[in-house]
């Protein structure tokens, strides 16, 4: 079992919900990312998604697009992100999920990535633009190296598709809260509850929900429906707006305030 | 080979469906709706009527006598897609997809455009059929194709400038996909080339097959035999696949695609995907892609906005692997020269995209005496007048 599986077992045992934090690795620089991850962890993040910057991020809104541009400017590649993971692992056992578009993976090589990611201490991988239909070889390669494959389920997904997502997913299933790209929203779509229910019918895996979550109230609203919630753009925006020395402190405090949305946890 | 693609949209290893999960169900719905429409005589009959009476099909296959004579070799025929309504082949696909969108009950159509020809054709069919229309266009392309930007607005479309990346076609497609992901319920994405996720490469090809089917009949009537070569420019590759398809089963017909050789050999200076490209995934499809060693998509350059794209359509990648089609490149300078030459020998001012096909024709015709070439003149050059003016300053004394 990976650190992701262990995390969700522990959360269940302790009757707690998980907070998953996304950041684009290499933003503002590869050297800074480990320190930002540690700040998120201090603030209470239970799992970190390391986004791999890509030149053509079709699923991302402007905030994460700009983060990707900054990371690419700073010379970040998929190999760089694995190096960042190695450095995080020197001092932390926080579960790490690689969050990437497919083309850098194709270029790197599936088997090589699975091997190197495992060596770097990566626990899971999520491809934003690879449907389950195209994922057979990918899932097999990752599972050989004990890396979880997390797939997305969306409000538009048909029952047949949800079954495929359940079949290929390990670790947890990532529910997309609404149609659209990544980015903060004032209110969360009512489509989450039906999606949660449909997904529960086809899997026993933990469920996390993401896209559009930026406030403690969102965390509170969703926390009683799923095992974990994901916050991305709201964190990345802080990185964009406060790149100075106070950044780590701000990230830690914001993460703590998000986590407070779950209420008093054991 | 003709039965391609498979049910997952694969042409050999290429093609497929590489999109965010949010779009997978809508793409499956689109495929079902298209396959039903394709087999529906009422749909085909309405489309054929519009192609004939609105768009102006069939287009002539014109024997370019003076161009042929000036090169002293092959007999060159031009398939005059430039004479279609809106000035390019793009209208074939737009009429087909817009009828499909209406059939699917959508009310809003979005599209990307590079040179603006697909955007103009989309804006046109939206006006014709009463759809709200939004066209995404890179700001760099808006600058170099100002005329088409205004044409789209005149036709009632909203043109959304895209400033990200290289601000060209690739970035316009990403932005259109983001719109589609967000508004998938009521919006139809009218993709303009033989690119993207299945079923687009198949569907766009099918709507353009009429080009090759007509040309085949016309050359048999004119010459009593098939051509030795069919030549077309290839950005995503819609006009080329439309011409090629009728000849794939005829081994004596060489299929020649012409990519944008740009202004140099280095990555970033051209859009010739077989000059240093490698298979990869971009915007829904697996195909030959210009990219760096880390899998980041490379910037491209071409004087022609319509060819300025990092990936070639997946069926072209397959045809090349099979040895059935050959892909070459013409440089910016060669395309510009070809445009001037065609203008002066035949009185036909071609689009810069089509001028790349003419450039390759000029290279190979002199040594091809006794052969017959069909060249797809996919668009007319009015939209490129500003670029021609910049490049032929001697014709424009201040």
XYZ file of C-alpha atoms in Angstrom:
664
model
C 0.000 0.000 0.000
C 1.225 3.506 -0.809
C 1.370 6.474 1.531
C -1.918 7.535 -0.112
C -3.672 4.321 0.902
C -2.205 4.554 4.399
C -3.372 8.150 4.695
C -6.976 7.336 3.886
C -6.917 4.373 6.301
C -5.629 6.634 9.033
C -8.198 9.347 8.268
C -10.956 6.776 8.483
C -9.654 5.348 11.716
C -9.410 8.811 13.250
C -12.743 9.888 11.800
C -11.129 12.826 9.996
C -11.336 14.360 6.546
C -8.318 15.048 4.380
C -7.141 18.287 2.817
C -5.303 17.907 -0.478
C -3.191 20.844 -1.638
C -2.133 21.427 -5.262
C 0.759 23.527 -6.385
C 2.595 23.751 -9.670
C 6.066 22.364 -9.049
C 8.783 24.831 -10.000
C 6.638 27.916 -9.364
C 8.227 30.334 -8.738
C 11.415 28.217 -8.898
C 12.245 24.520 -8.460
C 14.476 25.412 -5.499
C 11.540 26.982 -3.647
C 8.993 24.191 -4.049
C 10.128 21.902 -1.177
C 9.890 24.758 1.271
C 6.359 25.607 0.014
C 5.324 21.971 0.388
C 6.589 21.926 3.961
C 4.566 25.083 4.661
C 1.414 23.432 3.306
C 2.116 20.410 5.444
C 2.580 22.556 8.561
C -0.761 24.213 7.777
C -2.430 20.816 7.780
C -2.361 19.553 4.190
C -2.610 15.755 4.233
C -1.579 15.088 0.644
C 0.295 17.211 -1.887
C -0.368 17.304 -5.607
C 2.749 18.271 -7.533
C 1.626 19.783 -10.834
C 3.967 19.273 -13.783
C 3.979 22.436 -15.914
C 2.912 21.972 -19.544
C 3.013 24.359 -22.483
C -0.633 23.772 -23.455
C -2.715 23.214 -20.328
C -6.206 22.782 -21.825
C -7.851 21.847 -18.506
C -6.528 24.778 -16.501
C -7.843 28.248 -15.880
C -5.699 31.394 -15.989
C -4.209 31.110 -12.475
C -2.647 27.687 -13.017
C -1.786 28.549 -16.638
C 0.325 31.436 -15.375
C 1.921 29.226 -12.713
C 2.895 26.772 -15.441
C 4.444 29.559 -17.483
C 6.494 30.716 -14.488
C 7.644 27.171 -13.750
C 8.638 26.573 -17.374
C 10.469 29.898 -17.409
C 12.372 28.685 -14.364
C 13.426 25.587 -16.303
C 11.098 23.026 -14.753
C 10.714 19.691 -16.552
C 9.191 16.391 -15.484
C 12.682 15.293 -14.399
C 12.975 18.466 -12.315
C 9.698 17.650 -10.585
C 11.002 14.191 -9.669
C 14.119 15.827 -8.250
C 11.897 18.137 -6.215
C 10.070 15.086 -4.856
C 13.413 13.571 -3.787
C 14.219 16.724 -1.857
C 10.801 16.770 -0.169
C 11.346 13.142 0.869
C 14.549 14.046 2.685
C 12.430 15.524 5.473
C 8.803 14.530 4.900
C 6.593 11.490 4.456
C 3.605 13.483 3.166
C 1.874 11.547 0.345
C 2.802 12.968 -3.079
C 0.633 12.780 -6.174
C 2.116 13.689 -9.552
C -0.464 15.742 -11.492
C 0.429 15.991 -15.154
C -0.639 16.262 -18.753
C 0.159 13.246 -20.856
C 2.711 14.512 -23.347
C 5.627 15.055 -20.940
C 4.972 11.500 -19.723
C 4.931 10.074 -23.252
C 8.171 11.857 -23.983
C 9.794 10.658 -20.753
C 8.609 7.079 -21.277
C 5.958 5.293 -19.222
C 8.140 2.589 -17.725
C 10.994 4.934 -17.066
C 8.660 7.384 -15.338
C 7.110 4.664 -13.167
C 10.548 3.514 -12.080
C 11.977 6.996 -11.485
C 8.830 8.284 -9.762
C 8.880 5.347 -7.368
C 12.552 6.011 -6.643
C 11.742 9.689 -5.998
C 9.097 8.818 -3.432
C 6.037 9.648 -5.551
C 2.958 7.728 -4.381
C 0.467 8.304 -7.158
C -0.067 9.820 -10.568
C -2.977 11.581 -12.249
C -3.140 12.359 -15.968
C -5.454 15.270 -16.750
C -5.907 14.501 -20.430
C -5.837 10.737 -20.698
C -9.161 8.974 -20.646
C -9.425 5.546 -19.023
C -9.749 4.058 -22.516
C -6.180 5.051 -23.306
C -4.828 4.167 -19.867
C -4.278 0.415 -19.887
C -0.528 0.427 -20.446
C -0.070 3.430 -18.188
C -1.938 1.886 -15.261
C -0.041 -1.400 -15.637
C 3.339 0.367 -15.634
C 2.489 2.439 -12.565
C 1.071 -0.474 -10.607
C 4.204 -2.551 -11.280
C 6.091 0.090 -9.310
C 3.474 0.443 -6.576
C 2.297 3.856 -7.733
C -1.402 4.629 -7.445
C -3.308 5.709 -10.544
C -5.903 8.321 -9.705
C -8.500 9.099 -12.378
C -10.973 11.925 -12.703
C -14.728 11.465 -12.657
C -16.886 14.352 -13.856
C -20.534 15.402 -13.590
C -20.831 14.510 -17.276
C -19.448 10.990 -16.829
C -21.932 8.276 -17.761
C -22.479 5.224 -15.480
C -20.399 3.126 -17.876
C -17.549 5.621 -17.640
C -17.730 5.736 -13.840
C -17.310 1.961 -13.811
C -14.188 2.277 -15.949
C -12.847 4.998 -13.670
C -13.462 2.735 -10.668
C -11.734 -0.199 -12.362
C -8.515 1.670 -13.189
C -8.287 3.868 -10.079
C -6.261 3.034 -7.022
C -5.681 5.176 -3.931
C -8.732 7.392 -4.388
C -11.019 8.785 -7.067
C -10.856 12.477 -7.889
C -14.295 13.968 -8.527
C -14.499 17.120 -10.607
C -17.036 19.336 -8.869
C -18.379 20.914 -12.046
C -17.800 21.238 -15.759
C -15.081 23.739 -16.508
C -11.414 24.428 -16.010
C -9.556 24.759 -12.722
C -10.135 27.969 -10.792
C -11.880 29.461 -7.787
C -15.659 29.919 -7.695
C -17.991 31.628 -5.227
C -20.462 28.800 -5.008
C -20.111 25.112 -5.662
C -22.206 23.288 -8.119
C -25.102 21.184 -6.965
C -23.796 18.444 -9.226
C -21.375 17.172 -6.578
C -23.894 15.203 -4.511
C -25.299 13.159 -7.426
C -21.769 12.431 -8.634
C -20.696 11.318 -5.161
C -23.693 8.993 -4.967
C -23.130 7.508 -8.432
C -19.458 6.963 -7.712
C -20.155 5.279 -4.361
C -22.302 2.754 -6.204
C -19.342 1.509 -8.225
C -16.378 1.865 -5.852
C -15.305 1.514 -2.236
C -12.296 3.767 -2.813
C -12.101 7.068 -0.923
C -13.432 10.059 -2.856
C -11.866 13.485 -3.106
C -13.541 16.449 -4.745
C -11.785 19.337 -6.422
C -12.131 22.247 -8.893
C -13.443 25.537 -7.602
C -12.760 25.039 -3.879
C -11.160 28.099 -2.305
C -12.793 28.874 1.039
C -13.283 27.233 4.447
C -17.051 27.307 3.743
C -16.513 25.200 0.623
C -14.454 22.771 2.640
C -17.233 22.631 5.261
C -19.946 22.127 2.633
C -18.155 19.262 0.919
C -16.419 17.742 3.909
C -19.411 15.706 5.002
C -19.893 14.205 1.514
C -16.384 12.938 0.692
C -13.164 11.756 2.311
C -11.042 14.690 1.113
C -11.218 18.005 -0.688
C -8.650 19.498 -3.061
C -7.605 23.140 -3.120
C -5.447 24.354 -5.997
C -5.893 27.736 -7.642
C -6.481 29.585 -4.385
C -3.061 28.413 -3.136
C -1.380 29.070 -6.454
C -2.779 32.593 -6.439
C -1.072 33.257 -3.093
C 2.202 32.013 -4.583
C 1.690 34.394 -7.515
C 0.834 37.414 -5.397
C 3.330 36.991 -2.544
C 6.543 35.484 -3.901
C 8.602 37.221 -1.218
C 9.956 35.743 2.029
C 6.520 35.912 3.715
C 5.081 33.339 1.264
C 5.617 30.244 3.403
C 3.923 31.872 6.381
C 0.933 32.947 4.246
C 0.528 29.506 2.700
C 0.656 27.862 6.085
C -1.965 30.210 7.530
C -4.288 29.924 4.543
C -4.039 26.136 4.611
C -4.844 26.163 8.316
C -7.909 28.342 7.701
C -9.101 25.996 4.949
C -8.635 23.037 7.210
C -10.726 24.738 9.879
C -13.652 24.320 7.481
C -13.832 20.690 8.521
C -14.649 21.848 12.030
C -13.095 20.398 15.163
C -11.428 17.137 14.203
C -9.942 14.614 16.521
C -6.734 1.116 -45.018
C -9.913 2.948 -45.988
C -11.876 1.434 -43.095
C -9.716 3.371 -40.612
C -10.147 4.544 -37.885
C -11.055 1.834 -35.360
C -13.876 2.335 -32.866
C -11.554 4.220 -30.513
C -10.615 6.615 -33.295
C -7.159 5.174 -33.927
C -5.382 5.338 -37.262
C -2.789 2.701 -36.493
C -1.259 4.003 -33.248
C -2.334 7.606 -33.940
C -5.480 9.540 -33.120
C -7.518 8.362 -30.149
C -9.272 10.422 -27.488
C -6.994 12.317 -25.114
C -9.232 14.818 -23.387
C -10.201 15.631 -19.804
C -12.852 13.297 -18.421
C -15.426 16.113 -18.460
C -15.350 15.994 -22.255
C -15.388 12.238 -22.726
C -19.140 11.727 -22.475
C -19.871 14.706 -24.765
C -17.380 13.337 -27.269
C -19.056 9.949 -27.175
C -22.398 11.669 -27.693
C -20.969 13.608 -30.631
C -19.673 10.421 -32.207
C -23.061 8.707 -31.882
C -24.871 11.713 -33.316
C -22.445 11.950 -36.228
C -22.651 8.255 -37.110
C -26.448 8.486 -37.113
C -26.408 11.613 -39.254
C -23.914 10.085 -41.656
C -26.309 7.239 -42.363
C -29.385 9.446 -42.555
C -30.380 10.218 -46.172
C -32.278 13.342 -45.060
C -29.138 14.762 -43.418
C -26.961 13.966 -46.421
C -29.508 15.392 -48.804
C -29.797 18.677 -46.887
C -25.997 18.931 -46.758
C -25.648 18.197 -50.470
C -28.243 20.870 -51.236
C -26.387 23.499 -49.209
C -23.038 22.521 -50.704
C -24.494 22.940 -54.188
C -26.744 25.963 -53.832
C -25.101 27.886 -51.001
C -21.410 27.013 -51.091
C -21.051 26.570 -54.851
C -20.130 22.910 -55.372
C -18.946 21.248 -57.474
C -15.832 23.376 -57.825
C -14.017 23.349 -61.176
C -10.954 21.261 -61.870
C -9.072 23.767 -63.960
C -6.213 22.945 -66.306
C -3.492 25.510 -65.556
C -2.198 25.763 -69.107
C 0.190 28.681 -68.791
C 1.621 27.532 -65.460
C 2.159 24.043 -66.935
C 3.767 25.478 -70.056
C 6.027 27.774 -68.057
C 7.385 24.814 -66.097
C 7.669 22.593 -69.152
C 6.737 19.286 -67.570
C 3.645 17.903 -65.872
C 0.130 18.886 -66.843
C -1.138 20.731 -63.779
C -4.777 20.839 -62.750
C -6.029 23.060 -59.958
C -8.933 21.967 -57.797
C -10.598 25.326 -57.287
C -11.753 25.210 -53.664
C -10.837 28.884 -53.588
C -14.004 29.573 -55.576
C -16.270 28.316 -52.811
C -18.383 30.720 -50.786
C -16.153 32.340 -48.112
C -13.078 31.626 -50.223
C -11.768 28.292 -48.994
C -12.561 24.607 -48.587
C -13.402 25.167 -44.907
C -17.096 25.747 -45.670
C -17.563 22.033 -46.579
C -16.862 20.968 -43.012
C -18.627 23.912 -41.391
C -21.910 23.220 -43.169
C -21.737 19.557 -42.200
C -20.932 20.174 -38.548
C -23.404 23.037 -38.153
C -26.208 20.797 -39.437
C -25.030 18.227 -36.916
C -25.060 20.827 -34.114
C -28.640 21.744 -35.006
C -29.589 18.075 -35.005
C -28.040 17.724 -31.532
C -30.111 20.634 -30.224
C -27.175 22.942 -29.451
C -27.735 26.702 -29.569
C -24.188 28.021 -29.421
C -21.203 27.223 -31.643
C -17.578 27.898 -30.805
C -14.550 27.513 -33.055
C -10.851 28.240 -33.265
C -9.205 29.824 -36.240
C -5.669 30.358 -37.490
C -5.746 32.202 -40.797
C -9.344 33.114 -40.161
C -10.763 31.042 -43.011
C -12.314 28.499 -40.690
C -13.543 31.283 -38.421
C -15.167 33.082 -41.340
C -16.753 29.846 -42.576
C -18.032 29.105 -39.056
C -19.407 32.624 -38.612
C -21.069 32.242 -42.001
C -22.876 28.990 -41.262
C -23.881 30.318 -37.832
C -25.515 33.287 -39.520
C -27.132 30.951 -42.025
C -28.568 28.617 -39.403
C -29.121 31.057 -36.526
C -26.476 30.005 -33.991
C -24.714 32.211 -31.468
C -21.056 32.141 -32.559
C -17.777 32.689 -30.696
C -14.452 32.329 -32.520
C -11.150 32.064 -30.645
C -8.161 33.478 -32.480
C -4.579 34.081 -31.416
C -3.755 37.773 -31.153
C -0.757 37.309 -33.422
C -3.075 35.819 -36.046
C -5.597 38.622 -35.522
C -2.837 41.069 -36.342
C -1.778 39.324 -39.534
C -5.307 38.464 -40.710
C -7.150 41.653 -39.824
C -9.481 41.422 -42.773
C -10.889 38.091 -41.656
C -11.376 39.365 -38.101
C -13.627 42.073 -39.430
C -15.449 39.654 -41.750
C -16.318 37.463 -38.766
C -17.624 40.441 -36.808
C -19.635 41.610 -39.817
C -21.225 38.158 -39.873
C -22.296 38.538 -36.259
C -19.638 36.428 -34.549
C -17.745 37.414 -31.420
C -13.998 37.128 -31.950
C -12.102 36.378 -28.733
C -8.410 37.213 -28.874
C -6.052 34.724 -27.222
C -2.807 36.147 -25.838
C -1.315 33.039 -24.237
C 1.590 31.004 -25.619
C 2.531 32.026 -29.145
C -0.916 33.643 -29.608
C -1.554 31.505 -32.679
C -3.756 28.564 -33.710
C -2.580 26.163 -30.990
C -3.471 28.624 -28.258
C -6.826 29.372 -29.880
C -7.663 25.644 -29.801
C -6.737 25.410 -26.098
C -8.993 28.347 -25.317
C -11.855 26.892 -27.373
C -11.459 23.608 -25.475
C -11.635 25.480 -22.160
C -14.848 27.152 -23.305
C -16.240 23.782 -24.367
C -15.317 22.151 -21.044
C -17.174 24.949 -19.266
C -20.277 25.222 -21.473
C -20.565 21.681 -22.704
C -24.330 21.476 -22.187
C -25.491 23.916 -24.844
C -22.329 24.437 -26.877
C -21.043 22.684 -29.973
C -17.307 22.872 -30.690
C -16.888 23.178 -34.453
C -13.263 22.104 -34.905
C -11.870 23.193 -38.238
C -9.158 20.725 -39.104
C -8.567 16.974 -39.187
C -7.163 17.220 -35.668
C -8.153 16.779 -32.076
C -9.946 13.959 -30.357
C -11.911 11.289 -32.180
C -14.405 11.682 -33.863
C -13.136 15.014 -35.242
C -10.368 13.730 -37.552
C -12.775 11.214 -39.093
C -15.715 13.589 -39.274
C -13.782 16.523 -40.724
C -12.232 14.179 -43.306
C -15.632 12.825 -44.269
C -17.033 16.312 -44.829
C -14.076 17.161 -47.096
C -13.989 13.895 -49.036
C -16.176 15.562 -51.623
C -13.044 17.417 -52.821
C -11.262 14.247 -53.933
C -14.415 12.522 -55.131
C -15.201 15.389 -57.471
C -11.604 15.716 -58.614
C -11.397 12.018 -59.409
C -14.436 12.157 -61.678
C -13.295 15.411 -63.240
C -9.800 14.228 -64.118
C -11.173 10.999 -65.597
C -13.449 13.099 -67.737
C -10.730 15.538 -68.762
C -7.803 13.174 -69.265
C -9.339 9.719 -69.306
C -7.004 8.578 -66.564
C -6.076 9.141 -62.950
C -3.422 11.684 -62.008
C 0.156 10.746 -61.138
C 0.147 12.955 -58.081
C -2.303 14.731 -55.792
C -0.671 17.641 -53.976
C -2.009 19.652 -51.055
C -0.731 21.799 -48.221
C -0.937 20.344 -44.705
C -1.461 22.312 -41.517
C -3.756 20.042 -39.537
C -4.447 18.516 -42.911
C -8.148 18.898 -43.700
C -7.922 19.960 -47.326
C -5.201 17.384 -47.973
C -7.103 14.464 -46.446
C -10.201 15.589 -48.361
C -8.304 15.430 -51.641
C -6.281 12.312 -50.840
C -9.061 10.061 -49.684
C -10.587 9.354 -53.075
C -7.166 8.198 -54.320
C -5.876 6.127 -51.383
C -6.876 2.902 -53.106
C -5.099 3.914 -56.330
C -1.424 3.002 -55.853
C -0.434 4.868 -59.036
C -1.462 8.193 -57.536
C 1.279 9.706 -55.375
C -0.166 11.585 -52.401
C 1.990 14.569 -51.507
C 1.465 16.749 -48.466
C 3.328 20.041 -48.168
C 4.115 21.406 -44.723
C 5.274 24.874 -43.763
C 9.073 25.025 -43.982
C 9.045 28.516 -42.502
C 12.278 30.455 -42.425
C 14.793 27.911 -41.146
C 15.640 24.402 -40.037
C 15.782 25.011 -36.281
C 12.931 24.102 -33.947
C 10.685 27.126 -33.685
C 11.452 28.400 -37.179
C 9.011 26.190 -39.083
C 5.904 24.009 -38.816
C 7.253 20.934 -40.637
C 6.335 18.161 -38.221
C 8.542 15.598 -39.929
C 11.558 17.837 -39.484
C 12.403 16.885 -35.911
C 8.928 16.075 -34.643
C 8.129 12.960 -32.644
C 4.830 11.277 -31.753
C 3.083 12.970 -28.864
C -0.258 14.097 -27.471
C -1.712 17.534 -28.010
C -5.294 18.769 -27.732
C -6.943 15.378 -27.942
C -4.845 13.399 -30.420
C -1.687 11.327 -30.614
C 0.319 12.205 -33.720
C 3.564 13.755 -34.931
C 4.299 16.787 -32.812
C 7.005 19.436 -32.715
C 8.227 19.412 -29.122
C 11.334 19.792 -27.048
C 13.174 17.003 -25.247
C 10.950 17.456 -22.178
C 7.688 17.055 -24.050
C 6.834 20.754 -24.066
C 5.171 21.735 -27.330
C 7.473 23.840 -29.492
C 6.623 27.215 -30.916
C 6.202 27.165 -34.671
C 6.613 29.688 -37.436
C 5.078 30.044 -40.858
C 4.253 33.057 -42.994
C 0.945 31.252 -43.390
C -1.201 31.345 -40.253
C -3.232 28.355 -41.425
C -0.189 26.046 -41.445
C 1.356 27.409 -38.259
C 0.550 24.484 -35.945
C 2.729 22.018 -34.042
C 0.838 18.803 -34.835
C -0.166 17.069 -38.056
C -3.545 15.321 -38.215
C -3.375 11.676 -37.066
C -4.505 10.124 -40.338
C -1.617 11.844 -42.119
C 0.816 10.345 -39.593
C -0.650 6.938 -40.389
C -0.549 7.432 -44.172
C 3.102 8.380 -43.887
C 3.969 5.368 -41.712
C 2.273 3.153 -44.294
C 4.360 4.715 -47.035
C 1.117 5.733 -48.754
C 1.675 9.480 -48.604
C 4.813 11.589 -48.693
C 5.308 14.834 -46.770
C 7.654 17.630 -47.793
C 8.056 21.231 -46.810
C 8.039 24.534 -48.704
C 9.662 27.585 -47.146
C 8.041 30.970 -46.600
C 10.046 32.370 -49.515
C 9.098 29.520 -51.850
C 5.417 29.927 -51.002
C 5.542 33.674 -51.601
C 7.237 33.155 -54.966
C 4.718 30.508 -55.916
C 1.843 32.849 -55.099
C 3.261 35.544 -57.350
C 3.955 33.071 -60.116
C 0.440 31.617 -60.038
C -1.056 35.098 -59.981
C 0.909 36.073 -63.091
C 0.558 32.909 -65.151
C -3.063 32.087 -64.387
C -4.679 35.177 -62.895
C -5.314 33.262 -59.688
C -4.135 34.782 -56.418
C -3.883 31.893 -53.951
C -4.026 31.819 -50.170
C -0.571 31.549 -48.610
C -1.481 28.074 -47.341
C -2.353 26.830 -50.839
C 0.758 28.561 -52.200
C 2.825 25.947 -50.334
C 1.232 23.220 -52.487
C 1.890 25.308 -55.585
C 5.530 25.729 -54.503
C 6.066 21.964 -54.343
C 4.355 21.652 -57.727
C 6.780 24.173 -59.206
C 9.688 22.127 -57.861
C 8.621 18.788 -59.246
C 6.718 19.622 -62.434
C 9.709 20.326 -64.733
C 11.043 16.777 -64.361
C 7.619 15.158 -64.695
C 6.877 15.415 -68.436
C 3.881 13.326 -69.413
C 2.546 13.265 -65.856
C -0.662 14.759 -64.524
C -0.798 16.611 -61.200
C -3.860 17.682 -59.255
C -3.097 20.533 -56.875
C -5.627 21.515 -54.256
C -6.052 25.258 -54.406
C -7.671 25.254 -50.996
C -8.220 28.991 -50.600
C -7.992 32.370 -52.243
C -5.470 35.028 -51.340
C -7.543 38.110 -50.548
C -7.029 37.604 -46.817
C -3.250 37.605 -47.353
C -2.990 40.873 -49.232
C -1.351 42.655 -46.285
C 1.361 39.972 -46.098
C 1.896 40.014 -49.841
C 2.238 43.797 -49.666
C 4.863 43.519 -46.924
C 6.831 40.978 -48.916
C 6.542 42.490 -52.399
C 7.383 46.088 -51.575
C 8.512 46.755 -55.136
C 4.866 46.370 -56.241
C 3.678 48.971 -53.756
C 5.722 52.159 -54.228
C 4.963 54.675 -51.512
